[in-house]
Amino acid sequence: MNESNTTSVRNQASTAIKSLFDASVVPSYRRFNLVFSHGAGSYLWDVTGKRYLDLGAGIAVCCLGHAHPEIAEALAEQASKLIHISNLYYHETQGRLAQALVNLIGPGKCFFCNSGAEANEGLFKLARKFGHDEGRFEILTATNSFHGRTLAGIAATGQEKVKQGFEPAMPGFRHVPFNDLEAARNALSPATAAIMIEGIQGEGGITPATPEYLLGLRRLCDEKKLLLLMDEVQCGHFRSGRFQSFQRLLEGTPGGDQFLPDGISMAKSLAGGVPMGAFWVRLPHADILGAGTHASTFGGTPLVCAVALRVLQVIEREHLADNARTEGEFFKTELQKLAQRYPAVIKSVRGVGLMLGIELATGLPAFAGSDQTASVQFVNQLHAAGLLAILAGSQVVRFLPPLNLKRNEIAEGLKILETIVAQVSP
Ligand SMILES: *Cc1c(COP(=O)(O)O)cnc(C)c1O
C-alpha cells in the first residue's frame, strides 16, 4: 500500500471511531476532533500517525508522561499479585502510601477514593460532621473555583455554567471572591463550618492564591473554629515545584512554613494516569470520620496504591519537583518574552511551576466571525500545528505538562506557539 492509501485508511479509522461515540457514548463532552492511538513521554500519536507534543498531559494527570515504563511495570507486577480486596481488609500498599503522603504534608491521616470530585465530597462530609453538633453545615468557596461535577461538587463550584439545568442546588454552599480575605470574613454566618479554596485556580484560569490570603484564611478559620480545606486536585502533586501548591506559594513568607490547612483533596496526578483520589485530614480532625461514616469500594486498591507509590519514587529519584520548578521558570520567562513581542495577542502570563497559562487579548480580529471562544479557536490552531494545550474559560490557554518535561520539548512547544501567535496577531 502506498503512503496516501495508508493515510486514507487511517482517516477512515478515525471516522469509524468517532461514529462509535456518536452512536453509543453520552455526548456530555465537547470533544476536539482528534483520535489518539498511543503515546510515549511527552508525545501522543493520532490514528493517522501524526505526532503531537502534549503539554496538557490529560489535564495534569500523566505526571510522568505517557507509557512510562515504571508505571507499566508497577501495574503488571501488582496485577499479578493482588488487584483488589475491598476495604473490609488491610493490605500493605494503602498503608505505605498514606504514610508517604502524610510525610509529604504533615501530621494527619488519609482516605482513598477514585477522583477529585469524590475526594472533595469526602471533605464536604468531614465539614458537615465537624459542624454537626453545633448545627453548622455551610461551606464557603470561591468565585471561579472548580470542585468537580457531582451534585455537591457543582454546588461548591463558583461558576454558573456547571449548575445550569441541575437545580435545585444542594444547600450549604456560598461563593466569595477569591483572594479577598475581607469578603470571606464578611460572608461568615453562624452556620459556617468550613472554607474551601484551590491553591491555584485551574479551570478558573490559572490564578494563584496570594500568601496573605492563605495566612489570613488560616487565622480566620482558627479564630472562628472553621475547617480550612484546600482543593489541590490540579495544582498539587509537585506541579508547583513543591508537593502541594501552598508549600510553594508560601515560600519566603514569614510564618509560611508553619501553614497547614485542615483538609486537602488530591487526585489527577496521584497515580500518574491510573484513576485515584485521596484526601488528607490534619491530625486533630483525622478521626472525625469514624467507622461506618464514609466509604468507597474501589478506594485505595493494592493496584492503584502500588502505582502511586512508584510515581512518588520516580519523582523523588529523578528530582522532578526541581524540574517542575526550573523548567517551569524557563517556560514562564519565555512565555513572558513572547507576550512582550506580541502584546496585542497575549494579555498576561500566569502560574507557577508547570501550571502555566496565557491570557489571550479580547476582540482579536483573527477570532471574530466565529461563535467559538478565542481559546477554542487558538487551541484548534495549536492542534493543527502539532501541540496539545488546554483551554480554561473563553480567554485562557493552559499548559499542564508532565513533570519530567525536557528543555528541548519546551523549546519545541514555544516555537509552535510563536507560529500560531504570529498568525493570529493583528
Ligand atoms: C479536575 C478537578 C476536580 C475534579 O476532579 P475529577 O477527578 O474530574 O472528579 C476538582 N477540583 C479541581 C481543582 C480540579 O482541577
CSV table of C-alpha atoms and ligand atoms in Angstrom, one decimal:
chain,number,residue,atom,x,y,z
A,1,MET,CA,0.0,0.0,0.0
A,2,ASN,CA,1.4,3.4,-0.9
A,3,GLU,CA,1.5,6.3,1.6
A,4,SER,CA,-1.6,8.1,0.6
A,5,ASN,CA,-3.6,4.9,0.7
A,6,THR,CA,-2.4,4.3,4.2
A,7,THR,CA,-3.4,7.8,5.2
A,8,SER,CA,-6.8,7.4,3.8
A,9,VAL,CA,-7.3,4.0,5.6
A,10,ARG,CA,-6.3,5.8,8.8
A,11,ASN,CA,-8.7,8.6,8.2
A,12,GLN,CA,-11.4,6.1,7.8
A,13,ALA,CA,-10.4,4.5,11.1
A,14,SER,CA,-10.7,7.9,12.7
A,15,THR,CA,-14.2,8.5,11.2
A,16,ALA,CA,-15.3,5.0,12.3
A,17,ILE,CA,-14.1,5.6,15.9
A,18,LYS,CA,-16.0,8.9,16.1
A,19,SER,CA,-19.2,7.3,14.8
A,20,LEU,CA,-19.0,4.7,17.7
A,21,PHE,CA,-19.0,7.7,20.1
A,22,ASP,CA,-21.9,9.4,18.2
A,23,ALA,CA,-23.9,6.2,18.4
A,24,SER,CA,-23.2,5.0,21.9
A,25,VAL,CA,-21.4,7.5,24.2
A,26,VAL,CA,-23.3,10.1,26.1
A,27,PRO,CA,-22.4,13.4,24.4
A,28,SER,CA,-21.6,15.3,27.7
A,29,TYR,CA,-18.1,16.2,26.5
A,30,ARG,CA,-17.3,18.8,23.8
A,31,ARG,CA,-14.5,16.8,22.3
A,32,PHE,CA,-11.9,18.0,19.9
A,33,ASN,CA,-11.7,16.3,16.5
A,34,LEU,CA,-8.7,14.2,17.4
A,35,VAL,CA,-8.5,10.4,17.8
A,36,PHE,CA,-5.4,9.1,19.6
A,37,SER,CA,-3.8,5.7,19.5
A,38,HIS,CA,-0.7,5.7,21.6
A,39,GLY,CA,1.9,7.9,23.4
A,40,ALA,CA,5.4,8.0,24.7
A,41,GLY,CA,6.8,10.5,27.2
A,42,SER,CA,5.6,14.0,26.2
A,43,TYR,CA,4.2,12.9,22.9
A,44,LEU,CA,0.9,11.4,21.6
A,45,TRP,CA,0.2,10.0,18.2
A,46,ASP,CA,-3.2,10.1,16.5
A,47,VAL,CA,-4.6,7.3,14.4
A,48,THR,CA,-3.4,9.0,11.2
A,49,GLY,CA,0.1,8.8,12.5
A,50,LYS,CA,0.5,12.5,13.3
A,51,ARG,CA,2.6,13.3,16.3
A,52,TYR,CA,1.7,15.9,18.9
A,53,LEU,CA,3.7,17.5,21.8
A,54,ASP,CA,1.4,17.0,24.7
A,55,LEU,CA,1.6,20.0,27.1
A,56,GLY,CA,-1.8,19.1,28.7
A,57,ALA,CA,-0.9,15.6,30.0
A,58,GLY,CA,-4.5,14.5,30.1
A,59,ILE,CA,-5.4,17.6,32.2
A,60,ALA,CA,-2.5,17.4,34.7
A,61,VAL,CA,-2.8,13.7,35.1
A,62,CYS,CA,0.0,12.0,33.3
A,63,CYS,CA,2.7,13.5,35.5
A,64,LEU,CA,5.4,11.1,34.2
A,65,GLY,CA,4.3,11.4,30.6
A,66,HIS,CA,2.7,8.7,28.5
A,67,ALA,CA,3.5,4.9,28.6
A,68,HIS,CA,6.1,5.4,31.4
A,69,PRO,CA,7.9,2.0,31.7
A,70,GLU,CA,7.9,2.1,35.6
A,71,ILE,CA,4.1,2.7,35.7
A,72,ALA,CA,3.6,-0.2,33.3
A,73,GLU,CA,6.0,-2.4,35.4
A,74,ALA,CA,4.2,-1.5,38.7
A,75,LEU,CA,0.8,-2.2,37.2
A,76,ALA,CA,2.0,-5.6,35.8
A,77,GLU,CA,3.8,-6.6,39.0
A,78,GLN,CA,0.9,-5.7,41.3
A,79,ALA,CA,-1.8,-7.1,38.9
A,80,SER,CA,-0.2,-10.5,39.0
A,81,LYS,CA,-0.2,-10.4,42.8
A,82,LEU,CA,-3.3,-8.6,44.0
A,83,ILE,CA,-5.6,-6.1,42.3
A,84,HIS,CA,-8.5,-5.6,44.8
A,85,ILE,CA,-9.6,-6.9,48.1
A,86,SER,CA,-12.1,-4.2,49.3
A,87,ASN,CA,-11.7,-2.0,52.4
A,88,LEU,CA,-13.1,-4.8,54.6
A,89,TYR,CA,-9.4,-5.9,55.0
A,90,TYR,CA,-5.9,-4.5,55.4
A,91,HIS,CA,-3.1,-4.5,52.8
A,92,GLU,CA,0.4,-3.1,52.8
A,93,THR,CA,0.4,-0.7,49.9
A,94,GLN,CA,-2.5,1.5,51.1
A,95,GLY,CA,-0.8,1.9,54.5
A,96,ARG,CA,2.5,2.7,52.9
A,97,LEU,CA,1.0,5.3,50.5
A,98,ALA,CA,-0.9,7.0,53.3
A,99,GLN,CA,2.3,7.2,55.3
A,100,ALA,CA,4.2,8.7,52.3
A,101,LEU,CA,1.5,11.4,51.8
A,102,VAL,CA,1.5,12.2,55.5
A,103,ASN,CA,5.3,12.6,55.4
A,104,LEU,CA,5.0,15.0,52.5
A,105,ILE,CA,2.2,17.1,54.0
A,106,GLY,CA,2.2,17.0,57.8
A,107,PRO,CA,0.6,15.1,60.8
A,108,GLY,CA,-2.7,13.7,59.7
A,109,LYS,CA,-4.4,10.7,58.0
A,110,CYS,CA,-5.5,9.9,54.5
A,111,PHE,CA,-8.7,8.5,52.9
A,112,PHE,CA,-8.5,7.0,49.4
A,113,CYS,CA,-11.1,7.2,46.6
A,114,ASN,CA,-11.2,7.4,42.9
A,115,SER,CA,-11.5,11.0,41.6
A,116,GLY,CA,-11.2,14.7,42.5
A,117,ALA,CA,-14.9,15.2,42.9
A,118,GLU,CA,-15.1,12.2,45.2
A,119,ALA,CA,-12.2,13.5,47.3
A,120,ASN,CA,-14.0,16.8,47.7
A,121,GLU,CA,-17.2,15.0,48.6
A,122,GLY,CA,-15.2,13.4,51.4
A,123,LEU,CA,-14.0,16.8,52.6
A,124,PHE,CA,-17.6,18.2,52.5
A,125,LYS,CA,-18.8,15.3,54.6
A,126,LEU,CA,-15.9,15.9,57.0
A,127,ALA,CA,-17.0,19.6,57.3
A,128,ARG,CA,-20.6,18.6,57.9
A,129,LYS,CA,-19.7,16.1,60.6
A,130,PHE,CA,-17.3,18.6,62.2
A,131,GLY,CA,-20.1,21.2,62.5
A,132,HIS,CA,-22.9,18.9,63.1
A,133,ASP,CA,-23.4,19.1,66.8
A,134,GLU,CA,-23.5,22.9,66.7
A,135,GLY,CA,-25.9,23.0,63.7
A,136,ARG,CA,-23.2,24.2,61.4
A,137,PHE,CA,-23.0,22.9,57.8
A,138,GLU,CA,-22.2,25.7,55.5
A,139,ILE,CA,-19.0,25.8,53.3
A,140,LEU,CA,-17.7,28.9,51.6
A,141,THR,CA,-15.9,28.5,48.3
A,142,ALA,CA,-14.5,31.0,45.8
A,143,THR,CA,-15.9,32.6,42.7
A,144,ASN,CA,-14.4,31.0,39.6
A,145,SER,CA,-13.5,27.9,41.5
A,146,PHE,CA,-13.9,24.3,40.3
A,147,HIS,CA,-14.6,21.4,42.6
A,148,GLY,CA,-16.0,18.6,40.4
A,149,ARG,CA,-19.2,17.5,38.7
A,150,THR,CA,-21.1,15.7,41.4
A,151,LEU,CA,-24.2,17.5,42.9
A,152,ALA,CA,-22.2,18.8,45.8
A,153,GLY,CA,-19.3,19.5,43.5
A,154,ILE,CA,-21.3,21.7,41.2
A,155,ALA,CA,-22.9,23.4,44.3
A,156,ALA,CA,-19.4,24.1,45.6
A,157,THR,CA,-18.1,25.3,42.2
A,158,GLY,CA,-18.2,29.0,41.8
A,159,GLN,CA,-19.2,29.0,38.1
A,160,GLU,CA,-22.8,29.3,36.9
A,161,LYS,CA,-22.3,27.3,33.8
A,162,VAL,CA,-21.8,24.0,35.7
A,163,LYS,CA,-25.0,24.5,37.7
A,164,GLN,CA,-27.5,25.3,35.0
A,165,GLY,CA,-30.2,22.7,34.5
A,166,PHE,CA,-29.4,20.8,37.6
A,167,GLU,CA,-31.4,22.9,40.1
A,168,PRO,CA,-32.2,22.7,43.0
A,169,ALA,CA,-28.6,23.2,44.1
A,170,MET,CA,-27.5,21.2,47.1
A,171,PRO,CA,-27.8,23.6,50.0
A,172,GLY,CA,-24.9,24.7,52.2
A,173,PHE,CA,-22.5,26.4,49.7
A,174,ARG,CA,-21.9,30.1,49.1
A,175,HIS,CA,-19.3,31.8,47.0
A,176,VAL,CA,-17.0,34.7,47.8
A,177,PRO,CA,-14.4,36.5,45.6
A,178,PHE,CA,-11.0,34.7,45.5
A,179,ASN,CA,-8.0,36.4,47.2
A,180,ASP,CA,-10.3,38.7,49.1
A,181,LEU,CA,-10.0,38.0,52.9
A,182,GLU,CA,-12.5,40.6,54.0
A,183,ALA,CA,-15.1,39.2,51.7
A,184,ALA,CA,-14.7,35.8,53.3
A,185,ARG,CA,-14.8,37.3,56.8
A,186,ASN,CA,-18.0,39.3,55.9
A,187,ALA,CA,-19.7,36.3,54.4
A,188,LEU,CA,-19.4,34.1,57.5
A,189,SER,CA,-22.7,33.1,59.2
A,190,PRO,CA,-23.4,31.2,62.4
A,191,ALA,CA,-23.9,28.1,60.2
A,192,THR,CA,-20.5,28.3,58.5
A,193,ALA,CA,-18.3,25.2,59.2
A,194,ALA,CA,-15.6,25.5,56.6
A,195,ILE,CA,-13.9,27.4,53.8
A,196,MET,CA,-12.6,25.6,50.7
A,197,ILE,CA,-10.2,27.1,48.1
A,198,GLU,CA,-7.9,25.9,45.4
A,199,GLY,CA,-4.2,26.8,45.9
A,200,ILE,CA,-4.0,27.8,42.3
A,201,GLN,CA,-7.4,28.1,40.5
A,202,GLY,CA,-7.1,25.8,37.4
A,203,GLU,CA,-10.4,25.7,35.4
A,204,GLY,CA,-10.9,29.3,36.5
A,205,GLY,CA,-7.8,30.4,34.5
A,206,ILE,CA,-4.6,29.7,36.5
A,207,THR,CA,-4.9,32.2,39.4
A,208,PRO,CA,-2.6,31.5,42.4
A,209,ALA,CA,-3.8,32.4,45.9
A,210,THR,CA,-1.7,35.2,47.5
A,211,PRO,CA,0.4,34.4,50.6
A,212,GLU,CA,-1.5,37.0,52.6
A,213,TYR,CA,-4.8,35.3,51.6
A,214,LEU,CA,-3.6,31.8,52.7
A,215,LEU,CA,-2.3,33.1,56.0
A,216,GLY,CA,-5.3,35.3,56.6
A,217,LEU,CA,-7.7,32.4,55.9
A,218,ARG,CA,-5.8,30.3,58.3
A,219,ARG,CA,-6.1,32.9,61.1
A,220,LEU,CA,-9.8,33.5,60.3
A,221,CYS,CA,-10.5,29.8,60.4
A,222,ASP,CA,-8.7,29.4,63.7
A,223,GLU,CA,-10.5,32.4,65.2
A,224,LYS,CA,-14.0,31.2,64.1
A,225,LYS,CA,-13.4,27.5,64.6
A,226,LEU,CA,-13.8,26.7,60.9
A,227,LEU,CA,-12.0,24.0,58.8
A,228,LEU,CA,-9.7,25.4,56.1
A,229,LEU,CA,-10.0,22.9,53.2
A,230,MET,CA,-7.7,23.1,50.1
A,231,ASP,CA,-8.6,21.5,46.7
A,232,GLU,CA,-5.1,20.6,45.4
A,233,VAL,CA,-6.5,18.2,42.8
A,234,GLN,CA,-5.0,20.1,39.9
A,235,CYS,CA,-2.3,22.3,41.4
A,236,GLY,CA,-0.9,19.6,43.8
A,237,HIS,CA,1.5,16.7,43.4
A,238,PHE,CA,4.7,18.7,42.7
A,239,ARG,CA,3.3,20.6,39.8
A,240,SER,CA,4.2,23.9,41.5
A,241,GLY,CA,7.7,22.7,42.4
A,242,ARG,CA,6.6,21.5,45.9
A,243,PHE,CA,4.2,18.7,46.8
A,244,GLN,CA,1.3,21.0,47.5
A,245,SER,CA,0.9,24.4,45.9
A,246,PHE,CA,0.5,26.2,49.2
A,247,GLN,CA,4.0,25.0,50.2
A,248,ARG,CA,5.4,26.7,47.1
A,249,LEU,CA,3.2,29.8,47.3
A,250,LEU,CA,4.2,30.5,50.9
A,251,GLU,CA,8.0,30.0,50.4
A,252,GLY,CA,9.8,33.0,51.8
A,253,THR,CA,6.7,34.4,53.6
A,254,PRO,CA,7.3,34.8,57.3
A,255,GLY,CA,5.3,32.1,59.1
A,256,GLY,CA,4.7,30.3,55.8
A,257,ASP,CA,6.4,27.1,56.7
A,258,GLN,CA,4.0,26.7,59.7
A,259,PHE,CA,0.9,26.8,57.5
A,260,LEU,CA,-1.2,23.8,57.2
A,261,PRO,CA,-4.9,23.5,56.0
A,262,ASP,CA,-7.2,21.1,57.9
A,263,GLY,CA,-8.0,19.1,54.8
A,264,ILE,CA,-6.5,18.6,51.3
A,265,SER,CA,-8.1,16.9,48.3
A,266,MET,CA,-5.9,15.2,45.7
A,267,ALA,CA,-6.5,13.2,42.5
A,268,LYS,CA,-5.3,14.0,38.9
A,269,SER,CA,-1.5,13.2,39.1
A,270,LEU,CA,-1.7,11.0,42.1
A,271,ALA,CA,-1.2,7.7,40.3
A,272,GLY,CA,0.2,9.0,37.0
A,273,GLY,CA,-3.0,8.3,35.0
A,274,VAL,CA,-4.5,5.4,36.9
A,275,PRO,CA,-7.7,6.7,38.4
A,276,MET,CA,-7.2,7.7,42.0
A,277,GLY,CA,-8.4,10.3,44.5
A,278,ALA,CA,-7.5,10.9,48.1
A,279,PHE,CA,-7.9,13.4,50.9
A,280,TRP,CA,-5.6,14.2,53.9
A,281,VAL,CA,-7.1,15.4,57.2
A,282,ARG,CA,-5.0,17.2,59.8
A,283,LEU,CA,-4.4,15.4,63.0
A,284,PRO,CA,-6.8,16.9,65.5
A,285,HIS,CA,-9.6,16.2,63.0
A,286,ALA,CA,-8.3,13.0,61.5
A,287,ASP,CA,-10.7,10.7,63.4
A,288,ILE,CA,-13.9,12.7,62.8
A,289,LEU,CA,-14.9,10.3,60.0
A,290,GLY,CA,-15.2,7.2,62.2
A,291,ALA,CA,-16.0,3.6,61.4
A,292,GLY,CA,-19.1,3.4,59.1
A,293,THR,CA,-19.3,7.1,58.2
A,294,HIS,CA,-17.6,7.1,54.8
A,295,ALA,CA,-16.5,4.5,52.2
A,296,SER,CA,-15.6,3.8,48.6
A,297,THR,CA,-15.5,0.3,47.2
A,298,PHE,CA,-12.6,0.9,44.9
A,299,GLY,CA,-10.8,3.4,47.2
A,300,GLY,CA,-7.1,2.7,47.6
A,301,THR,CA,-6.8,-0.7,45.9
A,302,PRO,CA,-3.5,-2.6,46.1
A,303,LEU,CA,-3.2,-1.9,42.4
A,304,VAL,CA,-3.6,1.8,42.3
A,305,CYS,CA,-1.6,2.3,45.6
A,306,ALA,CA,1.3,0.4,44.1
A,307,VAL,CA,1.3,2.7,41.1
A,308,ALA,CA,1.0,5.9,43.3
A,309,LEU,CA,4.0,4.7,45.4
A,310,ARG,CA,6.0,4.1,42.3
A,311,VAL,CA,5.1,7.5,40.9
A,312,LEU,CA,6.4,9.1,44.1
A,313,GLN,CA,9.6,7.1,43.9
A,314,VAL,CA,10.3,8.2,40.3
A,315,ILE,CA,9.5,11.8,41.2
A,316,GLU,CA,11.9,11.7,44.1
A,317,ARG,CA,14.7,9.8,42.4
A,318,GLU,CA,14.6,12.0,39.3
A,319,HIS,CA,14.2,15.2,41.2
A,320,LEU,CA,11.1,16.1,39.3
A,321,ALA,CA,9.9,18.7,41.8
A,322,ASP,CA,13.0,20.6,41.0
A,323,ASN,CA,12.5,20.0,37.3
A,324,ALA,CA,8.9,21.5,37.6
A,325,ARG,CA,10.4,24.5,39.3
A,326,THR,CA,13.3,25.2,37.0
A,327,GLU,CA,11.7,24.2,33.7
A,328,GLY,CA,8.5,26.0,34.7
A,329,GLU,CA,10.6,29.1,35.4
A,330,PHE,CA,12.2,28.9,32.0
A,331,PHE,CA,8.9,28.2,30.3
A,332,LYS,CA,7.2,31.1,32.0
A,333,THR,CA,10.0,33.5,31.3
A,334,GLU,CA,9.9,32.6,27.6
A,335,LEU,CA,6.1,33.0,27.6
A,336,GLN,CA,6.5,36.4,29.1
A,337,LYS,CA,9.0,37.3,26.3
A,338,LEU,CA,6.5,36.1,23.8
A,339,ALA,CA,3.8,38.3,25.4
A,340,GLN,CA,6.2,41.2,25.1
A,341,ARG,CA,6.8,40.6,21.4
A,342,TYR,CA,3.0,40.1,20.8
A,343,PRO,CA,1.2,42.3,23.3
A,344,ALA,CA,-1.8,42.5,21.1
A,345,VAL,CA,-2.3,38.7,21.3
A,346,ILE,CA,-1.1,37.8,24.8
A,347,LYS,CA,-2.5,39.9,27.6
A,348,SER,CA,-0.9,38.2,30.5
A,349,VAL,CA,1.1,35.1,31.6
A,350,ARG,CA,0.2,33.4,34.8
A,351,GLY,CA,1.0,30.5,37.0
A,352,VAL,CA,3.7,28.7,39.0
A,353,GLY,CA,6.0,25.8,38.1
A,354,LEU,CA,4.5,23.6,35.4
A,355,MET,CA,1.0,25.0,35.8
A,356,LEU,CA,1.1,28.0,33.4
A,357,GLY,CA,-1.5,29.9,31.4
A,358,ILE,CA,-1.6,32.6,28.8
A,359,GLU,CA,-4.5,35.0,28.7
A,360,LEU,CA,-5.5,36.0,25.1
A,361,ALA,CA,-6.5,39.5,24.4
A,362,THR,CA,-10.2,40.1,23.8
A,363,GLY,CA,-11.5,41.2,20.4
A,364,LEU,CA,-8.7,39.7,18.2
A,365,PRO,CA,-9.8,40.2,14.6
A,366,ALA,CA,-8.5,36.7,13.8
A,367,PHE,CA,-11.1,35.2,16.1
A,368,ALA,CA,-14.0,37.4,15.1
A,369,GLY,CA,-16.8,36.0,12.9
A,370,SER,CA,-16.9,32.6,14.8
A,371,ASP,CA,-19.2,31.7,17.6
A,372,GLN,CA,-16.4,29.7,19.2
A,373,THR,CA,-14.4,31.4,22.0
A,374,ALA,CA,-10.9,32.7,21.3
A,375,SER,CA,-9.4,30.0,23.5
A,376,VAL,CA,-11.1,27.2,21.5
A,377,GLN,CA,-10.0,28.7,18.2
A,378,PHE,CA,-6.5,29.2,19.4
A,379,VAL,CA,-6.2,25.6,20.8
A,380,ASN,CA,-7.6,24.3,17.5
A,381,GLN,CA,-4.8,26.1,15.6
A,382,LEU,CA,-2.2,24.7,18.1
A,383,HIS,CA,-3.6,21.2,17.4
A,384,ALA,CA,-3.2,21.6,13.7
A,385,ALA,CA,0.4,22.6,14.3
A,386,GLY,CA,1.0,19.5,16.5
A,387,LEU,CA,0.7,21.0,20.0
A,388,LEU,CA,-1.8,20.0,22.7
A,389,ALA,CA,-2.7,22.6,25.3
A,390,ILE,CA,-5.9,23.0,27.3
A,391,LEU,CA,-8.3,25.9,27.5
A,392,ALA,CA,-9.7,27.4,30.6
A,393,GLY,CA,-12.7,29.6,30.0
A,394,SER,CA,-13.0,31.8,27.0
A,395,GLN,CA,-9.6,33.6,27.0
A,396,VAL,CA,-7.0,31.4,28.8
A,397,VAL,CA,-4.9,28.6,27.4
A,398,ARG,CA,-3.2,26.3,30.0
A,399,PHE,CA,-0.1,24.2,30.0
A,400,LEU,CA,-0.1,21.3,32.5
A,401,PRO,CA,2.7,19.2,31.0
A,402,PRO,CA,4.4,16.1,32.5
A,403,LEU,CA,6.7,16.9,35.4
A,404,ASN,CA,9.6,15.3,33.5
A,405,LEU,CA,9.3,17.7,30.6
A,406,LYS,CA,12.6,18.5,28.9
A,407,ARG,CA,14.1,21.8,27.9
A,408,ASN,CA,14.1,20.9,24.2
A,409,GLU,CA,10.4,19.9,24.4
A,410,ILE,CA,9.6,23.3,25.9
A,411,ALA,CA,11.6,24.9,23.1
A,412,GLU,CA,9.7,22.9,20.5
A,413,GLY,CA,6.4,23.9,22.1
A,414,LEU,CA,7.4,27.6,22.2
A,415,LYS,CA,8.3,27.5,18.5
A,416,ILE,CA,4.9,26.2,17.6
A,417,LEU,CA,3.2,28.6,19.9
A,418,GLU,CA,5.0,31.6,18.4
A,419,THR,CA,4.0,30.5,14.9
A,420,ILE,CA,0.3,30.5,15.9
A,421,VAL,CA,0.6,33.7,17.9
A,422,ALA,CA,2.2,35.4,14.9
A,423,GLN,CA,-0.5,34.0,12.7
A,424,VAL,CA,-3.4,35.5,14.8
A,425,SER,CA,-1.5,38.8,15.5
A,426,PRO,CA,-3.4,41.8,14.1
B,1,LIG,C1,-10.3,18.2,38.0
B,1,LIG,C2,-10.6,18.9,39.2
B,1,LIG,C3,-11.6,18.4,40.1
B,1,LIG,C4,-12.5,17.2,39.8
B,1,LIG,O1,-11.7,16.0,39.6
B,1,LIG,P1,-12.4,14.7,38.9
B,1,LIG,O2,-11.4,13.7,39.0
B,1,LIG,O3,-12.7,15.1,37.5
B,1,LIG,O4,-13.6,14.4,39.7
B,1,LIG,C5,-11.8,19.0,41.3
B,1,LIG,N1,-11.1,20.1,41.6
B,1,LIG,C6,-10.2,20.6,40.8
B,1,LIG,C7,-9.4,21.8,41.3
B,1,LIG,C8,-9.9,20.0,39.6
B,1,LIG,O5,-9.0,20.6,38.8
